[in-house]
mmCIF file of C-alpha atoms in Angstrom:
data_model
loop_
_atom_site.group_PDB
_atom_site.id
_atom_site.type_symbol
_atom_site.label_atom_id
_atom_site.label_comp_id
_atom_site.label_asym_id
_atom_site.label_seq_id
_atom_site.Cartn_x
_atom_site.Cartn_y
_atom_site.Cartn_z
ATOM 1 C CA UNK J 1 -52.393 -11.216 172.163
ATOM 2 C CA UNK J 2 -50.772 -11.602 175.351
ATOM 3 C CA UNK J 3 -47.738 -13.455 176.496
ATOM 4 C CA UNK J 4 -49.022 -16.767 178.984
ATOM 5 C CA UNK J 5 -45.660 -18.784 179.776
ATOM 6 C CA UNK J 6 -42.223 -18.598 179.780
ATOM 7 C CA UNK J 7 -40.495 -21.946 179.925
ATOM 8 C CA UNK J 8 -36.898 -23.156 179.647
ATOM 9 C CA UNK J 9 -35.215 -25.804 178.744
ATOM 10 C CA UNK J 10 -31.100 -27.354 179.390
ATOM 11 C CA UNK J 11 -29.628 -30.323 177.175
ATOM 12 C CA UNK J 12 -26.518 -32.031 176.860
ATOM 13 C CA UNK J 13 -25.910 -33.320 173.033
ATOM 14 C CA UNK J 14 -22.462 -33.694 171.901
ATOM 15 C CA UNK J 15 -20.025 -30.549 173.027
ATOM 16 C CA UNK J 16 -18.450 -30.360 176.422
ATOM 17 C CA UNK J 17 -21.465 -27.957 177.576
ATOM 18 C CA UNK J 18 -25.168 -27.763 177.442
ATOM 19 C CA UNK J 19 -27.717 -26.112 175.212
ATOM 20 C CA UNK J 20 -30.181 -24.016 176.723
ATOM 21 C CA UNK J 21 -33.360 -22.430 175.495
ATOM 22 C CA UNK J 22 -36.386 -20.875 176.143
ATOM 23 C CA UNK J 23 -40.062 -20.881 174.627
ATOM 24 C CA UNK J 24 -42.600 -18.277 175.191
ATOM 25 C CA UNK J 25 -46.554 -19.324 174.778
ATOM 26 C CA UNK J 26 -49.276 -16.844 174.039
ATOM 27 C CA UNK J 27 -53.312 -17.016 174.641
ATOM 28 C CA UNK J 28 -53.912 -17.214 170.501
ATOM 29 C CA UNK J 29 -51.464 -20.433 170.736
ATOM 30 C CA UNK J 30 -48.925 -19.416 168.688
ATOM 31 C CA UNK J 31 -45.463 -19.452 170.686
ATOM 32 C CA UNK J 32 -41.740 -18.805 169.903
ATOM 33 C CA UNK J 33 -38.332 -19.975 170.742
ATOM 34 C CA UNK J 34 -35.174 -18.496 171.473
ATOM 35 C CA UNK J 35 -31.685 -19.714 173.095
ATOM 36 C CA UNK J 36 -29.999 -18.628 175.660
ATOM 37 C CA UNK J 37 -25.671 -18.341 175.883
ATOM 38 C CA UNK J 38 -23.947 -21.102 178.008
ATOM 39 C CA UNK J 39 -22.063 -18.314 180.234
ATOM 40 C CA UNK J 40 -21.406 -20.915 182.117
ATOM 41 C CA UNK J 41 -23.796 -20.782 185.478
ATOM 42 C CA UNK J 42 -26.658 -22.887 183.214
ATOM 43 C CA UNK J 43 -29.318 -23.298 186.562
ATOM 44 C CA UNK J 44 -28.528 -19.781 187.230
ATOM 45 C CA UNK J 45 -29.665 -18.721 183.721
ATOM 46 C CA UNK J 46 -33.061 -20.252 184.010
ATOM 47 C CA UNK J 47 -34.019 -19.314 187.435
ATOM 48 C CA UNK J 48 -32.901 -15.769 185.913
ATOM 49 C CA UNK J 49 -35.684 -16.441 182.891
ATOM 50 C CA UNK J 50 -38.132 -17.813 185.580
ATOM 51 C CA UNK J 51 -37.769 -14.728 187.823
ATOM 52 C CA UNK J 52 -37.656 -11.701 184.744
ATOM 53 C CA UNK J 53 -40.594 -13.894 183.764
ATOM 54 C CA UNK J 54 -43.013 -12.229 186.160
ATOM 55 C CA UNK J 55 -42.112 -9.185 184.484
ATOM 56 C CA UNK J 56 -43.202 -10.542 181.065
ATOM 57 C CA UNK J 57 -46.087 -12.487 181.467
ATOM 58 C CA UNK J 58 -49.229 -11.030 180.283
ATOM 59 C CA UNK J 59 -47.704 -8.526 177.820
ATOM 60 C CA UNK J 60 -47.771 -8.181 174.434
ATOM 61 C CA UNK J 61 -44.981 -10.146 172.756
ATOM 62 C CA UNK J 62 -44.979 -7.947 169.472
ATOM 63 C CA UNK J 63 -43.578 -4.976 172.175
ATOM 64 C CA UNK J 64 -40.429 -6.830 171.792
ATOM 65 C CA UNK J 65 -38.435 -3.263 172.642
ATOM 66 C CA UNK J 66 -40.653 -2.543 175.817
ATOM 67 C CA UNK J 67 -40.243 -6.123 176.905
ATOM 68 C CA UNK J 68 -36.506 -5.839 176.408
ATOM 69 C CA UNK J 69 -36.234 -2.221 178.608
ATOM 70 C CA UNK J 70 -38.496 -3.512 181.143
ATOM 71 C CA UNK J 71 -35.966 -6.896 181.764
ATOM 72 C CA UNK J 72 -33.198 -4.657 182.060
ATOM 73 C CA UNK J 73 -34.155 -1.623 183.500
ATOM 74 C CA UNK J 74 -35.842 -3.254 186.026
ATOM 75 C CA UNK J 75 -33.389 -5.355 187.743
ATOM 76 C CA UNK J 76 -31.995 -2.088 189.763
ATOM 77 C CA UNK J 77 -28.189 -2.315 189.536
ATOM 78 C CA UNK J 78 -26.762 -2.842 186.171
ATOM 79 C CA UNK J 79 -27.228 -6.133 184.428
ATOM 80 C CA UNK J 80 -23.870 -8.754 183.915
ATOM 81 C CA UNK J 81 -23.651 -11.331 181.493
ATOM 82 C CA UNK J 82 -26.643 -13.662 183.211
ATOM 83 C CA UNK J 83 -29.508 -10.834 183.216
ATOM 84 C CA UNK J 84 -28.120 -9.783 179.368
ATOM 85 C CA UNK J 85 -28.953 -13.696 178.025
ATOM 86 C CA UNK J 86 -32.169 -14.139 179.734
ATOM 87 C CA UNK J 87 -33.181 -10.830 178.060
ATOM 88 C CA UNK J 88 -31.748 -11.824 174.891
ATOM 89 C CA UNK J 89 -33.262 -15.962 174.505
ATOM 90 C CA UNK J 90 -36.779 -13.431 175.351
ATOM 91 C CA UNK J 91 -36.185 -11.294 173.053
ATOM 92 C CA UNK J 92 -35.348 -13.820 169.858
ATOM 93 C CA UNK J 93 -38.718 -16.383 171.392
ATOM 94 C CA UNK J 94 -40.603 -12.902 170.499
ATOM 95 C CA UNK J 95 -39.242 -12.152 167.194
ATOM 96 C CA UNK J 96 -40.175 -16.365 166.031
ATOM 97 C CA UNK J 97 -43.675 -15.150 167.266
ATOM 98 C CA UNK J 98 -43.708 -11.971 165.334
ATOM 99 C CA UNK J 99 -42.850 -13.994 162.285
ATOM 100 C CA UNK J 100 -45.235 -16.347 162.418
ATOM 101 C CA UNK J 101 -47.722 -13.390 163.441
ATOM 102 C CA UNK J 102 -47.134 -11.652 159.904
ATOM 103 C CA UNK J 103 -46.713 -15.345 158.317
ATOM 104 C CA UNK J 104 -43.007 -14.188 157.558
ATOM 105 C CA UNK J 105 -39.956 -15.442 157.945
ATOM 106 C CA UNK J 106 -37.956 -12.982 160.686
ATOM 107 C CA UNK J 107 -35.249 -11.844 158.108
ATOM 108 C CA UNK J 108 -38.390 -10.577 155.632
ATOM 109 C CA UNK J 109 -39.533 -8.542 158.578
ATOM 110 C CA UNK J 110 -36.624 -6.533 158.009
ATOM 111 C CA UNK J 111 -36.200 -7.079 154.282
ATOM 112 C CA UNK J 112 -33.154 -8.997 152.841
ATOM 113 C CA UNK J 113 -30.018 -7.738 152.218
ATOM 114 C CA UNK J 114 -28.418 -10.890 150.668
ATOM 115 C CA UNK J 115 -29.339 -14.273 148.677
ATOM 116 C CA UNK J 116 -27.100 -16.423 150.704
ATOM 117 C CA UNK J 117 -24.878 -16.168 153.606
ATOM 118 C CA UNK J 118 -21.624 -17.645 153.855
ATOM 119 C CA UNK J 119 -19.996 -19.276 156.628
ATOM 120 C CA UNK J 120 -16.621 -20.024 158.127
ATOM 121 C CA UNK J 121 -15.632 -23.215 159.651
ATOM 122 C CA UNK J 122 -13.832 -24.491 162.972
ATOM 123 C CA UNK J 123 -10.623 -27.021 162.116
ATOM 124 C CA UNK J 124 -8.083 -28.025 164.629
ATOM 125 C CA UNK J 125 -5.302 -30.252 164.755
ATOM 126 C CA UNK J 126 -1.654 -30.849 166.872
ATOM 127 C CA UNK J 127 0.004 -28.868 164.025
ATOM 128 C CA UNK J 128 -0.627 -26.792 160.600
ATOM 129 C CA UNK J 129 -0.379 -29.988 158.320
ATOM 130 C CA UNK J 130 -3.288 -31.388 160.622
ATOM 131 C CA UNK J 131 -5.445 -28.434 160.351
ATOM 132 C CA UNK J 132 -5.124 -28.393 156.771
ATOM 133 C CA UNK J 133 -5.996 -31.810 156.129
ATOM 134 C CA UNK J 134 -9.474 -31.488 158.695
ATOM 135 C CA UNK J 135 -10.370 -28.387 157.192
ATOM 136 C CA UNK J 136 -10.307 -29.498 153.348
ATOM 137 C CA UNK J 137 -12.380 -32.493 154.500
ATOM 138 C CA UNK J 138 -14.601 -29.934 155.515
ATOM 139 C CA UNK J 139 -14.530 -28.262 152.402
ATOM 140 C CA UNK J 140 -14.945 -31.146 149.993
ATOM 141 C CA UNK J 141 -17.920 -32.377 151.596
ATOM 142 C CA UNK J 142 -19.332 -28.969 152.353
ATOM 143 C CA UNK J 143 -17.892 -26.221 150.667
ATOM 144 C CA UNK J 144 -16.064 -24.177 153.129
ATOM 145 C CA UNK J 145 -14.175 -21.360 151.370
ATOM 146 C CA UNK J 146 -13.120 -19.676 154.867
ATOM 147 C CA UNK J 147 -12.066 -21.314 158.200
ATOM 148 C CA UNK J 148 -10.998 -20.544 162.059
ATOM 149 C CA UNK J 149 -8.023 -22.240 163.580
ATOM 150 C CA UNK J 150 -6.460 -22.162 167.225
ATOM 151 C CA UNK J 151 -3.116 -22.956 169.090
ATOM 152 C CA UNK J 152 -4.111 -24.536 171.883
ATOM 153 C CA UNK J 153 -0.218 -23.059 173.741
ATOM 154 C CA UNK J 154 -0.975 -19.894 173.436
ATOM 155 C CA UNK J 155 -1.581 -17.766 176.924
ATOM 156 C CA UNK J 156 0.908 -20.795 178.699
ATOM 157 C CA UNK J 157 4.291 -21.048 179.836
ATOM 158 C CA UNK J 158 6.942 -20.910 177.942
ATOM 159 C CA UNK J 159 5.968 -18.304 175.930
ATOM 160 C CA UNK J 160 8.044 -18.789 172.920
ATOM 161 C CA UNK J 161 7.386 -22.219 172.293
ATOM 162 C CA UNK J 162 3.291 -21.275 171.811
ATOM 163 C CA UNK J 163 4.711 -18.215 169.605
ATOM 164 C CA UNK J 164 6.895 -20.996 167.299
ATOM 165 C CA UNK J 165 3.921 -23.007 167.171
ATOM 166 C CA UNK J 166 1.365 -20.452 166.171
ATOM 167 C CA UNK J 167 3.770 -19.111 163.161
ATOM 168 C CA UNK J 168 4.584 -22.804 162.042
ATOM 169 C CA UNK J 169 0.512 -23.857 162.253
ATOM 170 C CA UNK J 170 0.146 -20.351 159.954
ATOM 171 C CA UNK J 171 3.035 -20.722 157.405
ATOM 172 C CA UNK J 172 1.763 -24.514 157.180
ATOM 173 C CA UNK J 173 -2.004 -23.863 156.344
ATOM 174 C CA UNK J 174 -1.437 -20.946 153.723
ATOM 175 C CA UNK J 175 0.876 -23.255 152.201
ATOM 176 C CA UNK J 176 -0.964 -26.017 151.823
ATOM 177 C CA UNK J 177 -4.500 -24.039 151.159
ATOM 178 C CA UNK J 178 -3.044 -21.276 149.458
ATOM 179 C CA UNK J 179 -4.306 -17.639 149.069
ATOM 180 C CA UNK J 180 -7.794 -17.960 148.350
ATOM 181 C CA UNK J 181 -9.246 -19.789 151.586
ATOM 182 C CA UNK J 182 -9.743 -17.093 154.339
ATOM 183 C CA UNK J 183 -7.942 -18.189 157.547
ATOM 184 C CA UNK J 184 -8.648 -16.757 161.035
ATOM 185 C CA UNK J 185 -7.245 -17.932 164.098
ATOM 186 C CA UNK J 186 -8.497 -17.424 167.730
ATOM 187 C CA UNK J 187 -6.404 -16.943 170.443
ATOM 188 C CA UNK J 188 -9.281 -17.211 172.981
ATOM 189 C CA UNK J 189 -8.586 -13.873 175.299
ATOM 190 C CA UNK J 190 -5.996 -15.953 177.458
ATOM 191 C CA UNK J 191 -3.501 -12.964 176.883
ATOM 192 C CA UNK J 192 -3.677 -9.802 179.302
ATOM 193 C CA UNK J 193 -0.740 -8.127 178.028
ATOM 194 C CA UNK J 194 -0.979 -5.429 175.169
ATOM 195 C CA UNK J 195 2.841 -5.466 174.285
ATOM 196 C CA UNK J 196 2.551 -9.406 173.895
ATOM 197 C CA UNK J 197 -0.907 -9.347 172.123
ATOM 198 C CA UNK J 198 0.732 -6.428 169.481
ATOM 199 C CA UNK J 199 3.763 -9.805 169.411
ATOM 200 C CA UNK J 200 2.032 -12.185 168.340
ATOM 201 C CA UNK J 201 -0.045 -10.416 165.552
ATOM 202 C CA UNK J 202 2.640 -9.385 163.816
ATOM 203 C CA UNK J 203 3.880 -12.751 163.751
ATOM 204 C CA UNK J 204 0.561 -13.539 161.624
ATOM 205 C CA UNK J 205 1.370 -10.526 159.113
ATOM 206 C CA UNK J 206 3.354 -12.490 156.385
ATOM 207 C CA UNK J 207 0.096 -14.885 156.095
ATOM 208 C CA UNK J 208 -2.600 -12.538 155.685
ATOM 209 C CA UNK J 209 -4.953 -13.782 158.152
ATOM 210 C CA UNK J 210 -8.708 -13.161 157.835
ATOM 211 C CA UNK J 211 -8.698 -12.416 161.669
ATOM 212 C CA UNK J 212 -6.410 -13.181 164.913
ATOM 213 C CA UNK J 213 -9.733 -13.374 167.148
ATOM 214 C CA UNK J 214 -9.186 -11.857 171.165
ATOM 215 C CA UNK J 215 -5.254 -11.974 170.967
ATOM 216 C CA UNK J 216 -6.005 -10.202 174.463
ATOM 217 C CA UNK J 217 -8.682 -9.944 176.360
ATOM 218 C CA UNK J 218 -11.945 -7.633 176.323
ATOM 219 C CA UNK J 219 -12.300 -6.794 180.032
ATOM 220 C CA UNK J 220 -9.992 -3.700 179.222
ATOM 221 C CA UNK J 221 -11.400 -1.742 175.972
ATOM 222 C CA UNK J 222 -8.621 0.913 176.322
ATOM 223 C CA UNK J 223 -5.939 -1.969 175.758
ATOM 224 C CA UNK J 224 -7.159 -2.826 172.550
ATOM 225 C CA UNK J 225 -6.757 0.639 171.151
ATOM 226 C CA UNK J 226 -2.794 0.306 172.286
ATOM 227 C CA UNK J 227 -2.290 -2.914 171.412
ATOM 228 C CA UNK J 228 -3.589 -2.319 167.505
ATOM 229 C CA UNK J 229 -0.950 0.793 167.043
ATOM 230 C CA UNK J 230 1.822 -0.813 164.704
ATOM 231 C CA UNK J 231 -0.408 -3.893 164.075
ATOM 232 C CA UNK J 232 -1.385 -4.420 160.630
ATOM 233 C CA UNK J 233 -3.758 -7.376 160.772
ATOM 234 C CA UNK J 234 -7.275 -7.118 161.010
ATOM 235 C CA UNK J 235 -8.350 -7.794 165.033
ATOM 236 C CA UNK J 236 -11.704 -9.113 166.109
ATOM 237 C CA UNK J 237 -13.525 -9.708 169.242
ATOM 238 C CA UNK J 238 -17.191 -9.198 170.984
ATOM 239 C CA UNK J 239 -18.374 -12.362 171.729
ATOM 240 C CA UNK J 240 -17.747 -11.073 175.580
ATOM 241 C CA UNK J 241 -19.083 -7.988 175.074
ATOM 242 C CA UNK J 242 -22.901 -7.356 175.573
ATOM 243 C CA UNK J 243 -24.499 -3.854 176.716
ATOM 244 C CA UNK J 244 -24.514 -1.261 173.994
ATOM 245 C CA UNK J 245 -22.424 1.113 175.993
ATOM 246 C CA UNK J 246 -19.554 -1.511 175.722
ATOM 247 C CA UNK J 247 -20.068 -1.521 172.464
ATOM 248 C CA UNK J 248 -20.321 1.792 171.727
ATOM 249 C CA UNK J 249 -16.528 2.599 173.228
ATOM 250 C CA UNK J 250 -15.394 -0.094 171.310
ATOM 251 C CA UNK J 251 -16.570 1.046 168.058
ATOM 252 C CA UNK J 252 -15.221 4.946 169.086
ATOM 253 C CA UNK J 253 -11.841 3.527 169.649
ATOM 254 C CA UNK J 254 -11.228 2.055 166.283
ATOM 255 C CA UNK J 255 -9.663 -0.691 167.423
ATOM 256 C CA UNK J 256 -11.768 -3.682 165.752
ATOM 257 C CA UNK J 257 -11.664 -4.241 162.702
ATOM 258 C CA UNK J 258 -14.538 -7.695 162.387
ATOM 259 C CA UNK J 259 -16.925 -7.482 165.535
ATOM 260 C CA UNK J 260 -18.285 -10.563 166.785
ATOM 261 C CA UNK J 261 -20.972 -10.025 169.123
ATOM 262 C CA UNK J 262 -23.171 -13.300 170.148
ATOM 263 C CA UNK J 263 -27.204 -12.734 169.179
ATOM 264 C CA UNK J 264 -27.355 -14.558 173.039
ATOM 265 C CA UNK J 265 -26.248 -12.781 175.123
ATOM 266 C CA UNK J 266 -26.086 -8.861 173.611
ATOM 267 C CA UNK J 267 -29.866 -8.230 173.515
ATOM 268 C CA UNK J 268 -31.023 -10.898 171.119
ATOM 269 C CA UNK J 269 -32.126 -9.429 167.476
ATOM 270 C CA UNK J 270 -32.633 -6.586 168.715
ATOM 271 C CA UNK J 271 -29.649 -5.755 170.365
ATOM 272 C CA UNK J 272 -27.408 -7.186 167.771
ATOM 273 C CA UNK J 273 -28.812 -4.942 164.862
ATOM 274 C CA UNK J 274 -28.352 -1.372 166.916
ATOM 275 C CA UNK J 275 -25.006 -2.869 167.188
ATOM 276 C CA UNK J 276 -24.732 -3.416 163.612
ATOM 277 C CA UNK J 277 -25.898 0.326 163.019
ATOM 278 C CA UNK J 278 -23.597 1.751 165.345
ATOM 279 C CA UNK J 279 -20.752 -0.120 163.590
ATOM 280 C CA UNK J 280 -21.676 1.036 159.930
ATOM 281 C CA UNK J 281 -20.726 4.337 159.822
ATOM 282 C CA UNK J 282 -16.902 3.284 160.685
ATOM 283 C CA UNK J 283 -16.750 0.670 157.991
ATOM 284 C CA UNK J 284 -16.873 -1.869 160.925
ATOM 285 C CA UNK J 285 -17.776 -5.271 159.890
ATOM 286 C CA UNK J 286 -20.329 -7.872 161.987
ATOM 287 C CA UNK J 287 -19.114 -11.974 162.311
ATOM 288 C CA UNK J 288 -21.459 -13.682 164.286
ATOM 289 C CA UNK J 289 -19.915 -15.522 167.288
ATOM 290 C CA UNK J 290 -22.015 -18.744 166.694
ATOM 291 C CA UNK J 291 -20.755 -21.813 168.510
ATOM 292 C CA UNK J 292 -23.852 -22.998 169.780
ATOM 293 C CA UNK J 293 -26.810 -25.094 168.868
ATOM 294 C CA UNK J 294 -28.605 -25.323 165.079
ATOM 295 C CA UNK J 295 -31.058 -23.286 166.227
ATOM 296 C CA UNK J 296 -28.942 -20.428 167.221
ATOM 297 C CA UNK J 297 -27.091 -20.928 164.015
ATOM 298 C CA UNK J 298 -30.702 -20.592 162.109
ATOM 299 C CA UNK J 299 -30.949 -17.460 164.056
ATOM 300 C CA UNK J 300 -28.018 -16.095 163.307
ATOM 301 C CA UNK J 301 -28.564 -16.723 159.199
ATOM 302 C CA UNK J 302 -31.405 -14.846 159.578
ATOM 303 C CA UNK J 303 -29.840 -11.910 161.286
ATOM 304 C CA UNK J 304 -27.198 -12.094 158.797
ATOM 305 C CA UNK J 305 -29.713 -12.259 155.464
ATOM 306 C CA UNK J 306 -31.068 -8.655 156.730
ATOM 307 C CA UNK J 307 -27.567 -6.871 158.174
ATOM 308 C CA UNK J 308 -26.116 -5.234 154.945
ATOM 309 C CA UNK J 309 -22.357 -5.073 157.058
ATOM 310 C CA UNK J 310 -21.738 -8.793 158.220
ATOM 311 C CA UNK J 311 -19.076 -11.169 156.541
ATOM 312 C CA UNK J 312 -18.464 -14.829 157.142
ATOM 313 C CA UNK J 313 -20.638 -16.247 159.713
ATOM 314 C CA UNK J 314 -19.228 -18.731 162.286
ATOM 315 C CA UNK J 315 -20.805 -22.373 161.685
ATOM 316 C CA UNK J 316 -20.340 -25.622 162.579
ATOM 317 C CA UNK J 317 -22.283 -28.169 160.333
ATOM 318 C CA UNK J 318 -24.744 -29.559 162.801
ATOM 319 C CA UNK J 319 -26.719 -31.182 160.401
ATOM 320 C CA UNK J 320 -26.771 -34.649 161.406
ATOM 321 C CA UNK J 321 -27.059 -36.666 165.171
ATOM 322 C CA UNK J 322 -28.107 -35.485 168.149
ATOM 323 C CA UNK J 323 -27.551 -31.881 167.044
ATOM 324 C CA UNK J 324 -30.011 -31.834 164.077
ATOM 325 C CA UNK J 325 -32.687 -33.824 166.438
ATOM 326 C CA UNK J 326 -33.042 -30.714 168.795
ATOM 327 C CA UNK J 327 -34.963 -29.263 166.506
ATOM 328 C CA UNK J 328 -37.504 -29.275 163.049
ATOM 329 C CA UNK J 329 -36.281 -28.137 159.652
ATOM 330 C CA UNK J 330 -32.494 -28.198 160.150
ATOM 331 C CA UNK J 331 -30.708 -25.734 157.833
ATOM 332 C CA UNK J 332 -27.935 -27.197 155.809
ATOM 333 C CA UNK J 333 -24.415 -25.959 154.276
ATOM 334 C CA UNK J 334 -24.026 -25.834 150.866
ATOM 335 C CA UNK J 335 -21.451 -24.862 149.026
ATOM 336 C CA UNK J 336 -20.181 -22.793 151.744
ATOM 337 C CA UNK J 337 -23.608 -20.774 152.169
ATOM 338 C CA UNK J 338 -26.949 -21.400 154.153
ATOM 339 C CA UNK J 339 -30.047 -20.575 152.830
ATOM 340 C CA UNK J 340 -33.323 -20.254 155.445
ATOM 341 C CA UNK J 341 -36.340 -21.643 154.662
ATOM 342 C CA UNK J 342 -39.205 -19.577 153.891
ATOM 343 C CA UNK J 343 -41.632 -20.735 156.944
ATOM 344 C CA UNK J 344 -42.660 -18.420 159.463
ATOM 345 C CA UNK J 345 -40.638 -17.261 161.709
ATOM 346 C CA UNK J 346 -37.510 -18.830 162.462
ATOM 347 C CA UNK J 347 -38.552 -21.705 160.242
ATOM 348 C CA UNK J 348 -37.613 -24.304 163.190
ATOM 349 C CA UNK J 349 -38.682 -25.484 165.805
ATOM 350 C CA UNK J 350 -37.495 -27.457 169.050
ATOM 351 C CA UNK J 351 -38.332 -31.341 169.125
ATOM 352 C CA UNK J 352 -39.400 -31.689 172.158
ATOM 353 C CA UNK J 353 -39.699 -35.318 172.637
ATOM 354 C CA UNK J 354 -36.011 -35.352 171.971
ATOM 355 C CA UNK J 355 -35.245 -32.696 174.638
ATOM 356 C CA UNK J 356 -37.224 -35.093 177.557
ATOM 357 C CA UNK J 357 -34.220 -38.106 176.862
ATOM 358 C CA UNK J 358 -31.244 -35.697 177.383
ATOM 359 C CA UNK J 359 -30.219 -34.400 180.507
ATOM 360 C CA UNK J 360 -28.023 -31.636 181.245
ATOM 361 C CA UNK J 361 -25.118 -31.775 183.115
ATOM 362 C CA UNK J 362 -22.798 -29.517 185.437
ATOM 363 C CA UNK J 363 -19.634 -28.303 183.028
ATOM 364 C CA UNK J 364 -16.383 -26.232 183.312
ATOM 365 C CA UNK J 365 -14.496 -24.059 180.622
ATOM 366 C CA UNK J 366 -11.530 -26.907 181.225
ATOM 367 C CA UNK J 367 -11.233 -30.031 182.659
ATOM 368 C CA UNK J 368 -10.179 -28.953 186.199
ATOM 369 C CA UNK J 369 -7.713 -31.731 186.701
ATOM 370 C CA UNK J 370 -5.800 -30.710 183.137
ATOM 371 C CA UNK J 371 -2.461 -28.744 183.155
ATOM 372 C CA UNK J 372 -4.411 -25.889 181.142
ATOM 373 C CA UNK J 373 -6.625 -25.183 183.801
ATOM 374 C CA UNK J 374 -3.266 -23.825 185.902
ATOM 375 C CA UNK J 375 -0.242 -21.282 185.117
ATOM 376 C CA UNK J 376 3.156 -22.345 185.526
ATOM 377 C CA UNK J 377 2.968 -21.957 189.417
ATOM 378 C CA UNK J 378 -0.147 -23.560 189.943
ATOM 379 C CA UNK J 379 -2.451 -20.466 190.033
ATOM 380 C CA UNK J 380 -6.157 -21.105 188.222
ATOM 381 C CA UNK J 381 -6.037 -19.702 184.602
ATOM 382 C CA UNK J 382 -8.773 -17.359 184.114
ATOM 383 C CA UNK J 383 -10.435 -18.966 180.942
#
């Protein structure tokens, strides 16, 4: 079998960016899909697929490690963050054709190591009461025993008011949910600072958070191991992180406690699970970064049904609209677990009438005319 096309495709459904993704054909006509991360240069990203295409074309896809060394090896100077997602949308389109090749679904490749996996939710709201409220809706309907929060001050002038807020949203939600739903909160790497990232964890102490998520950010791996001395809350980050090497400091430092590397961007499956054996041996647990479309959730449930070291998955319930018509077979949340189907590979596929009627469109972190696009003296806020 040998690999004939690589072909990409950008959409714009119902978040503030696009969803990109990537299908590889074969001469025996059986073909795969994967999905690439939105780091945020989306044209860039598939003229990066088109060009590491020429590389690709006419191997085997069931070489899926070859395939992978050959994208980044040969692109000369070390990859960043656009080379690492092409590789890694490649690299999941080949593992949906090795399913269906052995008439397996991916995660029974590998052989389970769950039933079930359970997910965590997003809520939001101006203030802890508001939070609560959106994230039990969430839970009646679905399930959800475990959510993510955010403070939307936090990393802006003046400093103490987003440090009032972010203990009154906490004190509010444990209150009101109590001990038994899992609470994380991310703080979206808009801190630099380990003295004030070390601050504003130990604010979180009293409520026993499941996570504070990037209280600072990753560009500086050496920070992290200062800022968790005398912090006694369990940190996570990794969905900026994506070479091995990266990863592999990280991990040494024993600074993170709940890694969160995104199947998109850090070598697709088969990136993620050498990152989920280096992690093992330290006790080091795996939580999906997963904010993107159903099919990279369906990916990601299938990664986690084989990983014996992941927790709560992120998910967002796209099970309905625009979301569930990207693709075939949509999974769905039940009882605060998903279940994949037992087809053939990833069990989905994209709809590809639907893709033709949406167009993608040019999008920014933050709305570039908004006050949180700026510091206090005007200067661009590096998101």
């Amino acid at each position: 079998m040998k690999i004939t096309e690589v072909t990409t495709y950008s959409v714009h459904t119902t978040q503030f960016r696009n969803f990109n993704f990537v299908r590889i054909d074969t001469d025996e006509g059986i073909h795969g899909v994967g999905e690439l991360f939105c780091v945020g240069a989306d044209k860039a990203v598939a003229e990066m697929v088109k060009y590491v295409s020429e590389w690709v074309v006419g191997m085997d896809p069931l070489d899926r490690e070859r395939i992978q060394k050959r994208i980044i090896n040969y692109s000369r100077f070390p990859g960043g963050s656009v080379l690492w997602t092409a590789a890694s949308a490649i690299d999941l389109a080949l593992w949906d054709i090795a399913g269906k090749v052995a008439n397996l679904p991916v995660y029974k490749l590998l052989g389970a190591a769950r039933d079930k996996v359970a997910v965590y939710c997003h809520t939001h709201g101006k203030d802890g009461a508001e939070a609560a409220d959106a994230f039990q809706a969430k839970a009646d309907k679905y399930g959800y025993k475990a959510c993510k929060t955010g403070v939307r001050s936090l990393g802006y002038f003046p400093t103490g008011k987003a440090e009032r807020e972010l203990a009154e949203m906490f004190d509010t939600m444990r209150s009101r949910l109590g001990d038994d739903v899992e609470i994380g909160i991310d703080m979206q790497s808009k801190i630099y600072e380990p003295y004030e990232g070390r601050r504003v964890c130990n604010l979180l102490e009293p409520y026993r958070p499941f996570f504070v998520e990037e209280p600072i950010r990753s560009d500086n791996i050496e920070n992290w191991a200062e800022m968790a001395e005398g912090v006694n809350v369990p940190l996570a980050t990794g969905e900026e992180i994506f070479d091995p090497y990266t990863w592999e400091r990280m991990i040494q430092l024993h600074a993170v406690d709940i890694l969160q590397p995104d199947i998109l961007l850090c070598g697709g499956f088969t990136g993620m699970r050498k990152v989920a054996a280096m992690a093992e041996p330290s006790f080091r647990l795996l939580s999906p970064h997963n904010p993107l479309s159903t099919l990279a959730n369906c990916i990601n449930v299938h990664f986690c049904m084989c990983t014996y070291n992941t927790t709560f998955l992120e998910n967002e319930p796209r099970e309905e609209g625009m979301d569930a018509d990207l693709v075939t077979n949509v999974l769905k949340v039940k009882d605060g677990f998903i279940i994949p189907n037992d087809k053939p590979g990833w069990g989905m596929d994209l709809n590809y009438d639907f893709l033709k009627t949406r167009e993608a469109i040019v999008w920014s972190r933050v709305k570039l005319d908004s006050p949180m696009a700026y510091t206090m003296d005007g200067a661009p806020h590096i998101m």
